């Protein structure tokens, strides 16, 4: 009887140990919408490599770029159910579920790209991530970014009046929709992969885009005017499914937190270093290139600020950060 008891006890311990090690060794699936050569995708790959090294091969990360797992709204749903473990995602998409994050898109919140980086690295920005598990079902581990937003237009643009009534491609999220509505354009939500053809074939008159992609994906080839307006930052956030997070050990959480935060943050330095180079190359193509500031958009910026003061409690605190970190 004693022997049988010992055998059963041993079997239970062995089974428990096996399942513990099965949980602690994991191949995480990480999704993003950007193509393989994009800075965000490279950062995701680097995160996976470092996690494998730090965990002595216990963990690995399979990166699914270029919307292989669906668009960002679909990936966010997968994160909520635990079908997807991780994502590097636009804060734009997150702001569709947690409106407070719309504050980052306050037009001219940042004076330049380095200033945008300082705002994203602030304690206030970090604290905003605390609302994500309850509101969105994800854990936010840190921010990255793409460049500031610019406008590429098939037609001549000299003033914001030239954009009135134009079908202007936007990333699908509310803050940018509100901005271009205030400008008087006809904002047209469209995911990134659809943009090139839409601009080339005239389905849209203009696009809202960052300097890297205007240059690398050659959007400028289908434009008469590039407006360097720097009107908004474009943050990204490193996310883990809250369900998956619950199943991780404290030790794994610490390693994943540090490494994911480090690699998403590295994109901030990359954009700060490269933004001006892309803008120079776009300007040197000989296309009409106009550099404008807040005054170009006349009352649209104030209209946006008035609307979003009511929509986002974090707008005031982020403005204070912006004032404190301006140079
Ligand atoms: C966009 O929608 O314009 C975009 C999305 C992800 C990275 C960069 C740009």
Short mmCIF file of C-alpha atoms and ligand atoms in Angstrom, two decimals:
data_model
loop_
_atom_site.label_atom_id
_atom_site.label_comp_id
_atom_site.label_asym_id
_atom_site.label_seq_id
_atom_site.Cartn_x
_atom_site.Cartn_y
_atom_site.Cartn_z
CA UNK A 1 0.00 0.00 0.00
CA UNK A 2 2.85 2.33 1.02
CA UNK A 3 4.68 1.52 -2.22
CA UNK A 4 1.58 2.26 -4.31
CA UNK A 5 1.15 5.56 -2.45
CA UNK A 6 4.77 6.50 -3.17
CA UNK A 7 4.39 5.58 -6.85
CA UNK A 8 1.22 7.64 -7.20
CA UNK A 9 2.86 10.55 -5.34
CA UNK A 10 5.92 10.31 -7.59
CA UNK A 11 3.76 10.26 -10.71
CA UNK A 12 1.87 13.36 -9.56
CA UNK A 13 5.15 15.22 -8.86
CA UNK A 14 6.56 14.17 -12.25
CA UNK A 15 3.40 15.31 -14.05
CA UNK A 16 3.43 18.62 -12.18
CA UNK A 17 7.10 19.18 -13.03
CA UNK A 18 6.47 18.39 -16.69
CA UNK A 19 3.57 20.79 -16.96
CA UNK A 20 5.54 23.49 -15.10
CA UNK A 21 8.41 23.17 -17.54
CA UNK A 22 5.96 23.14 -20.49
CA UNK A 23 4.55 26.47 -19.29
CA UNK A 24 7.93 28.00 -18.58
CA UNK A 25 9.39 27.18 -22.02
CA UNK A 26 7.45 28.95 -24.71
CA UNK A 27 7.61 30.07 -28.30
CA UNK A 28 5.82 33.43 -28.22
CA UNK A 29 4.00 34.65 -31.32
CA UNK A 30 4.49 38.35 -31.97
CA UNK A 31 2.48 40.15 -34.67
CA UNK A 32 2.88 43.50 -36.39
CA UNK A 33 1.63 45.20 -39.54
CA UNK A 34 4.94 46.58 -40.74
CA UNK A 35 6.89 44.80 -43.52
CA UNK A 36 10.08 42.81 -42.76
CA UNK A 37 12.62 45.60 -43.51
CA UNK A 38 10.75 48.16 -41.34
CA UNK A 39 12.42 49.49 -38.19
CA UNK A 40 9.65 48.11 -35.95
CA UNK A 41 9.99 44.62 -37.45
CA UNK A 42 13.76 44.69 -37.01
CA UNK A 43 13.28 45.69 -33.37
CA UNK A 44 10.82 42.78 -32.90
CA UNK A 45 13.36 40.34 -34.33
CA UNK A 46 16.12 41.75 -32.10
CA UNK A 47 13.80 41.40 -29.07
CA UNK A 48 13.19 37.73 -29.95
CA UNK A 49 16.89 37.01 -30.36
CA UNK A 50 17.78 38.62 -27.04
CA UNK A 51 14.94 36.86 -25.20
CA UNK A 52 16.15 33.48 -26.53
CA UNK A 53 19.67 34.31 -25.35
CA UNK A 54 18.65 35.63 -21.91
CA UNK A 55 16.42 32.60 -21.27
CA UNK A 56 19.15 30.18 -22.44
CA UNK A 57 16.93 29.04 -25.25
CA UNK A 58 13.90 28.31 -23.04
CA UNK A 59 11.91 31.04 -24.81
CA UNK A 60 11.79 32.04 -28.42
CA UNK A 61 9.74 34.53 -30.41
CA UNK A 62 8.28 33.93 -33.85
CA UNK A 63 7.66 37.29 -35.50
CA UNK A 64 4.74 37.63 -37.94
CA UNK A 65 5.22 40.88 -39.89
CA UNK A 66 3.19 42.50 -42.66
CA UNK A 67 -0.29 41.70 -41.27
CA UNK A 68 0.24 37.93 -41.60
CA UNK A 69 -2.05 37.53 -38.55
CA UNK A 70 -4.54 40.18 -39.64
CA UNK A 71 -4.88 43.92 -39.25
CA UNK A 72 -4.21 45.63 -35.93
CA UNK A 73 -7.86 45.49 -34.79
CA UNK A 74 -7.83 41.73 -35.42
CA UNK A 75 -4.49 41.30 -33.65
CA UNK A 76 -5.77 43.23 -30.66
CA UNK A 77 -8.71 40.82 -30.44
CA UNK A 78 -6.31 37.88 -30.62
CA UNK A 79 -4.27 39.40 -27.79
CA UNK A 80 -7.44 39.70 -25.71
CA UNK A 81 -8.30 36.02 -26.12
CA UNK A 82 -4.69 34.87 -25.73
CA UNK A 83 -4.57 33.50 -29.29
CA UNK A 84 -1.70 35.93 -29.89
CA UNK A 85 1.00 36.45 -27.24
CA UNK A 86 2.61 39.75 -28.19
CA UNK A 87 2.47 42.66 -30.65
CA UNK A 88 4.28 45.86 -31.51
CA UNK A 89 1.29 48.01 -32.37
CA UNK A 90 0.46 51.60 -33.27
CA UNK A 91 -0.86 53.56 -30.29
CA UNK A 92 -3.41 54.69 -32.89
CA UNK A 93 -5.09 51.26 -32.77
CA UNK A 94 -4.89 51.13 -28.97
CA UNK A 95 -6.54 54.56 -28.82
CA UNK A 96 -9.55 53.06 -30.64
CA UNK A 97 -10.15 51.02 -27.43
CA UNK A 98 -8.69 53.37 -24.83
CA UNK A 99 -9.51 56.89 -25.98
CA UNK A 100 -7.22 58.50 -23.41
CA UNK A 101 -4.25 57.53 -25.63
CA UNK A 102 -5.56 59.98 -28.23
CA UNK A 103 -3.68 62.65 -26.23
CA UNK A 104 -0.42 61.65 -27.91
CA UNK A 105 -1.82 62.94 -31.21
CA UNK A 106 -2.37 66.49 -30.06
CA UNK A 107 -1.17 68.47 -33.10
CA UNK A 108 2.21 70.07 -32.36
CA UNK A 109 2.39 68.56 -28.86
CA UNK A 110 6.04 67.88 -29.75
CA UNK A 111 8.22 70.62 -31.22
CA UNK A 112 10.37 68.11 -33.08
CA UNK A 113 11.12 64.39 -33.16
CA UNK A 114 13.58 64.44 -30.23
CA UNK A 115 10.96 66.22 -28.16
CA UNK A 116 8.44 63.51 -29.12
CA UNK A 117 10.94 60.95 -27.81
CA UNK A 118 11.26 62.77 -24.48
CA UNK A 119 7.47 62.92 -24.10
CA UNK A 120 7.15 59.19 -24.79
CA UNK A 121 9.89 58.41 -22.28
CA UNK A 122 8.20 60.45 -19.52
CA UNK A 123 6.74 58.96 -16.36
CA UNK A 124 3.33 60.37 -17.34
CA UNK A 125 3.37 58.43 -20.62
CA UNK A 126 4.56 55.28 -18.85
CA UNK A 127 1.79 55.57 -16.24
CA UNK A 128 -0.85 55.73 -18.99
CA UNK A 129 0.03 52.10 -19.79
CA UNK A 130 -1.41 51.05 -16.40
CA UNK A 131 -4.95 51.40 -17.77
CA UNK A 132 -4.44 48.85 -20.55
CA UNK A 133 -5.04 45.51 -18.74
CA UNK A 134 -8.47 46.59 -17.46
CA UNK A 135 -9.57 48.55 -20.55
CA UNK A 136 -8.06 46.55 -23.38
CA UNK A 137 -6.95 43.19 -21.95
CA UNK A 138 -3.29 43.74 -22.78
CA UNK A 139 -0.16 44.67 -20.83
CA UNK A 140 1.79 47.60 -22.27
CA UNK A 141 5.54 47.36 -21.64
CA UNK A 142 6.89 50.46 -23.34
CA UNK A 143 6.74 52.88 -26.22
CA UNK A 144 8.46 53.13 -29.53
CA UNK A 145 7.65 55.42 -32.44
CA UNK A 146 7.72 56.12 -36.14
CA UNK A 147 8.51 59.57 -37.49
CA UNK A 148 6.40 62.70 -37.28
CA UNK A 149 3.49 62.92 -39.72
CA UNK A 150 3.76 64.67 -43.07
CA UNK A 151 1.44 65.10 -46.08
CA UNK A 152 2.02 63.85 -49.61
CA UNK A 153 -0.36 65.30 -52.19
CA UNK A 154 -1.01 64.49 -55.84
CA UNK A 155 -1.91 68.13 -56.37
CA UNK A 156 -0.15 71.44 -55.71
CA UNK A 157 -0.40 72.51 -52.08
CA UNK A 158 0.48 76.01 -50.95
CA UNK A 159 -1.96 76.42 -48.10
CA UNK A 160 -4.35 74.22 -46.09
CA UNK A 161 -7.14 75.53 -48.35
CA UNK A 162 -5.67 73.34 -51.09
CA UNK A 163 -6.55 70.28 -48.97
CA UNK A 164 -10.20 71.24 -48.50
CA UNK A 165 -12.45 68.52 -49.92
CA UNK A 166 -9.47 66.33 -50.83
CA UNK A 167 -9.71 62.62 -50.16
CA UNK A 168 -6.79 62.31 -47.77
CA UNK A 169 -5.67 58.89 -46.56
CA UNK A 170 -5.39 58.52 -42.80
CA UNK A 171 -4.49 55.66 -40.48
CA UNK A 172 -7.86 54.46 -39.15
CA UNK A 173 -8.19 56.17 -35.74
CA UNK A 174 -10.23 59.00 -34.29
CA UNK A 175 -7.70 61.73 -33.40
CA UNK A 176 -6.40 61.98 -36.96
CA UNK A 177 -9.94 61.78 -38.34
CA UNK A 178 -10.91 64.75 -36.15
CA UNK A 179 -7.84 66.68 -37.25
CA UNK A 180 -8.44 66.40 -40.97
CA UNK A 181 -12.17 67.01 -40.54
CA UNK A 182 -11.19 70.26 -38.83
CA UNK A 183 -8.88 71.04 -41.78
CA UNK A 184 -11.86 70.55 -44.12
CA UNK A 185 -10.36 67.60 -45.97
CA UNK A 186 -12.25 64.34 -46.59
CA UNK A 187 -10.24 61.97 -44.36
CA UNK A 188 -10.22 58.46 -45.80
CA UNK A 189 -9.23 55.70 -43.33
CA UNK A 190 -7.01 53.14 -45.02
CA UNK A 191 -4.53 50.57 -43.68
CA UNK A 192 -0.89 50.91 -44.63
CA UNK A 193 -0.65 48.14 -47.28
CA UNK A 194 -3.44 49.73 -49.35
CA UNK A 195 -1.82 53.17 -49.49
CA UNK A 196 0.63 52.85 -52.38
CA UNK A 197 -1.92 51.74 -54.97
CA UNK A 198 -4.56 54.17 -53.70
CA UNK A 199 -2.18 57.10 -54.17
CA UNK A 200 -0.80 55.80 -57.48
CA UNK A 201 -4.23 55.29 -59.06
CA UNK A 202 -5.80 58.45 -57.67
CA UNK A 203 -8.24 56.73 -55.33
CA UNK A 204 -7.01 59.31 -52.82
CA UNK A 205 -5.71 62.83 -53.48
CA UNK A 206 -3.24 62.89 -50.61
CA UNK A 207 -1.90 60.80 -47.74
CA UNK A 208 -0.89 61.36 -44.14
CA UNK A 209 2.42 59.52 -43.68
CA UNK A 210 5.86 59.55 -42.04
CA UNK A 211 9.12 60.53 -43.73
CA UNK A 212 10.62 57.03 -43.62
CA UNK A 213 7.81 55.45 -45.61
CA UNK A 214 7.43 58.43 -47.96
CA UNK A 215 11.07 57.82 -48.89
CA UNK A 216 11.47 54.02 -48.62
CA UNK A 217 8.14 53.10 -50.24
CA UNK A 218 8.54 55.92 -52.79
CA UNK A 219 5.14 57.53 -52.17
CA UNK A 220 6.69 60.79 -53.36
CA UNK A 221 6.82 59.39 -56.91
CA UNK A 222 3.05 59.83 -57.15
CA UNK A 223 2.98 63.33 -55.70
CA UNK A 224 3.26 66.90 -56.84
CA UNK A 225 3.82 68.24 -53.33
CA UNK A 226 5.33 66.96 -50.10
CA UNK A 227 4.33 69.08 -47.10
CA UNK A 228 6.77 68.72 -44.22
CA UNK A 229 4.32 69.66 -41.50
CA UNK A 230 5.57 67.52 -38.56
CA UNK A 231 2.02 67.87 -37.23
CA UNK A 232 1.81 64.77 -35.01
CA UNK A 233 3.96 62.13 -33.42
CA UNK A 234 3.21 58.48 -34.21
CA UNK A 235 3.89 56.28 -31.19
CA UNK A 236 4.02 52.50 -31.06
CA UNK A 237 3.58 50.29 -27.99
CA UNK A 238 4.96 46.87 -27.07
CA UNK A 239 2.07 44.66 -25.87
CA UNK A 240 1.64 41.27 -24.23
CA UNK A 241 -1.73 39.52 -23.95
CA UNK A 242 -2.98 39.98 -20.34
CA UNK A 243 -4.10 36.34 -20.38
CA UNK A 244 -0.67 35.15 -21.42
CA UNK A 245 0.93 37.51 -18.89
CA UNK A 246 -1.07 35.89 -16.05
CA UNK A 247 0.46 32.52 -16.87
CA UNK A 248 4.06 33.76 -16.74
CA UNK A 249 6.38 33.45 -13.74
CA UNK A 250 7.58 36.63 -12.03
CA UNK A 251 11.04 35.91 -13.39
CA UNK A 252 9.79 35.61 -16.98
CA UNK A 253 7.72 38.76 -16.62
CA UNK A 254 10.78 40.71 -15.46
CA UNK A 255 12.95 39.52 -18.37
CA UNK A 256 10.22 40.11 -20.96
CA UNK A 257 9.39 43.56 -19.53
CA UNK A 258 12.99 44.72 -19.66
CA UNK A 259 13.77 43.37 -23.09
CA UNK A 260 10.56 44.41 -24.79
CA UNK A 261 10.79 47.92 -23.33
CA UNK A 262 14.43 48.14 -24.45
CA UNK A 263 13.71 47.09 -28.03
CA UNK A 264 10.60 49.19 -28.61
CA UNK A 265 12.46 52.16 -27.08
CA UNK A 266 15.38 51.58 -29.48
CA UNK A 267 13.09 52.61 -32.36
CA UNK A 268 12.86 56.11 -30.83
CA UNK A 269 16.63 56.57 -31.19
CA UNK A 270 16.56 55.18 -34.73
CA UNK A 271 13.90 57.64 -35.90
CA UNK A 272 15.59 60.56 -34.18
CA UNK A 273 18.85 59.68 -35.95
CA UNK A 274 17.35 59.08 -39.40
CA UNK A 275 14.35 61.41 -39.79
CA UNK A 276 16.24 64.42 -41.15
CA UNK A 277 18.12 62.25 -43.69
CA UNK A 278 14.87 60.92 -45.16
CA UNK A 279 13.40 64.43 -45.33
CA UNK A 280 16.53 65.70 -47.11
CA UNK A 281 16.35 62.90 -49.65
CA UNK A 282 12.66 63.57 -50.31
CA UNK A 283 13.36 67.31 -50.72
CA UNK A 284 16.25 66.56 -53.10
CA UNK A 285 13.98 64.61 -55.47
CA UNK A 286 12.95 67.98 -56.92
CA UNK A 287 9.27 67.54 -56.04
CA UNK A 288 7.61 70.64 -54.64
CA UNK A 289 8.60 70.51 -50.96
CA UNK A 290 7.04 72.93 -48.50
CA UNK A 291 8.04 73.10 -44.84
CA UNK A 292 5.21 74.51 -42.74
CA UNK A 293 4.34 74.99 -39.08
CA UNK A 294 1.23 75.09 -36.91
CA UNK A 295 -0.04 78.30 -38.57
CA UNK A 296 -0.49 76.39 -41.87
CA UNK A 297 -3.50 74.59 -40.34
CA UNK A 298 -5.14 77.85 -39.14
CA UNK A 299 -7.94 77.05 -36.65
CA UNK A 300 -7.81 73.24 -37.05
CA UNK A 301 -5.28 72.81 -34.23
CA UNK A 302 -7.40 74.80 -31.76
CA UNK A 303 -10.52 72.92 -32.82
CA UNK A 304 -8.77 69.61 -32.19
CA UNK A 305 -7.50 70.77 -28.80
CA UNK A 306 -10.97 71.86 -27.71
CA UNK A 307 -12.53 68.52 -28.71
CA UNK A 308 -9.85 66.34 -27.15
CA UNK A 309 -9.63 68.24 -23.87
CA UNK A 310 -12.99 66.54 -23.20
CA UNK A 311 -12.06 63.15 -24.64
CA UNK A 312 -8.69 62.49 -22.99
CA UNK A 313 -7.91 63.09 -19.29
CA UNK A 314 -4.19 62.61 -20.02
CA UNK A 315 -4.02 65.52 -22.47
CA UNK A 316 -3.38 68.12 -19.73
CA UNK A 317 -0.66 66.08 -17.99
CA UNK A 318 1.03 65.31 -21.34
CA UNK A 319 1.00 69.01 -22.23
CA UNK A 320 2.77 69.71 -18.93
CA UNK A 321 5.39 67.07 -19.79
CA UNK A 322 5.76 68.68 -23.22
CA UNK A 323 6.29 72.12 -21.65
CA UNK A 324 8.76 70.73 -19.10
CA UNK A 325 10.80 68.84 -21.69
CA UNK A 326 10.85 71.47 -24.47
CA UNK A 327 14.30 72.83 -25.30
C1 LIG B 1 0.50 54.21 -40.99
O1 LIG B 1 -0.63 53.74 -40.87
O2 LIG B 1 0.71 55.23 -41.65
C2 LIG B 1 1.68 53.51 -40.34
C3 LIG B 1 1.45 52.36 -39.59
C4 LIG B 1 2.54 51.73 -38.97
C5 LIG B 1 3.83 52.25 -39.11
C6 LIG B 1 4.02 53.41 -39.84
C7 LIG B 1 2.94 54.04 -40.47
#
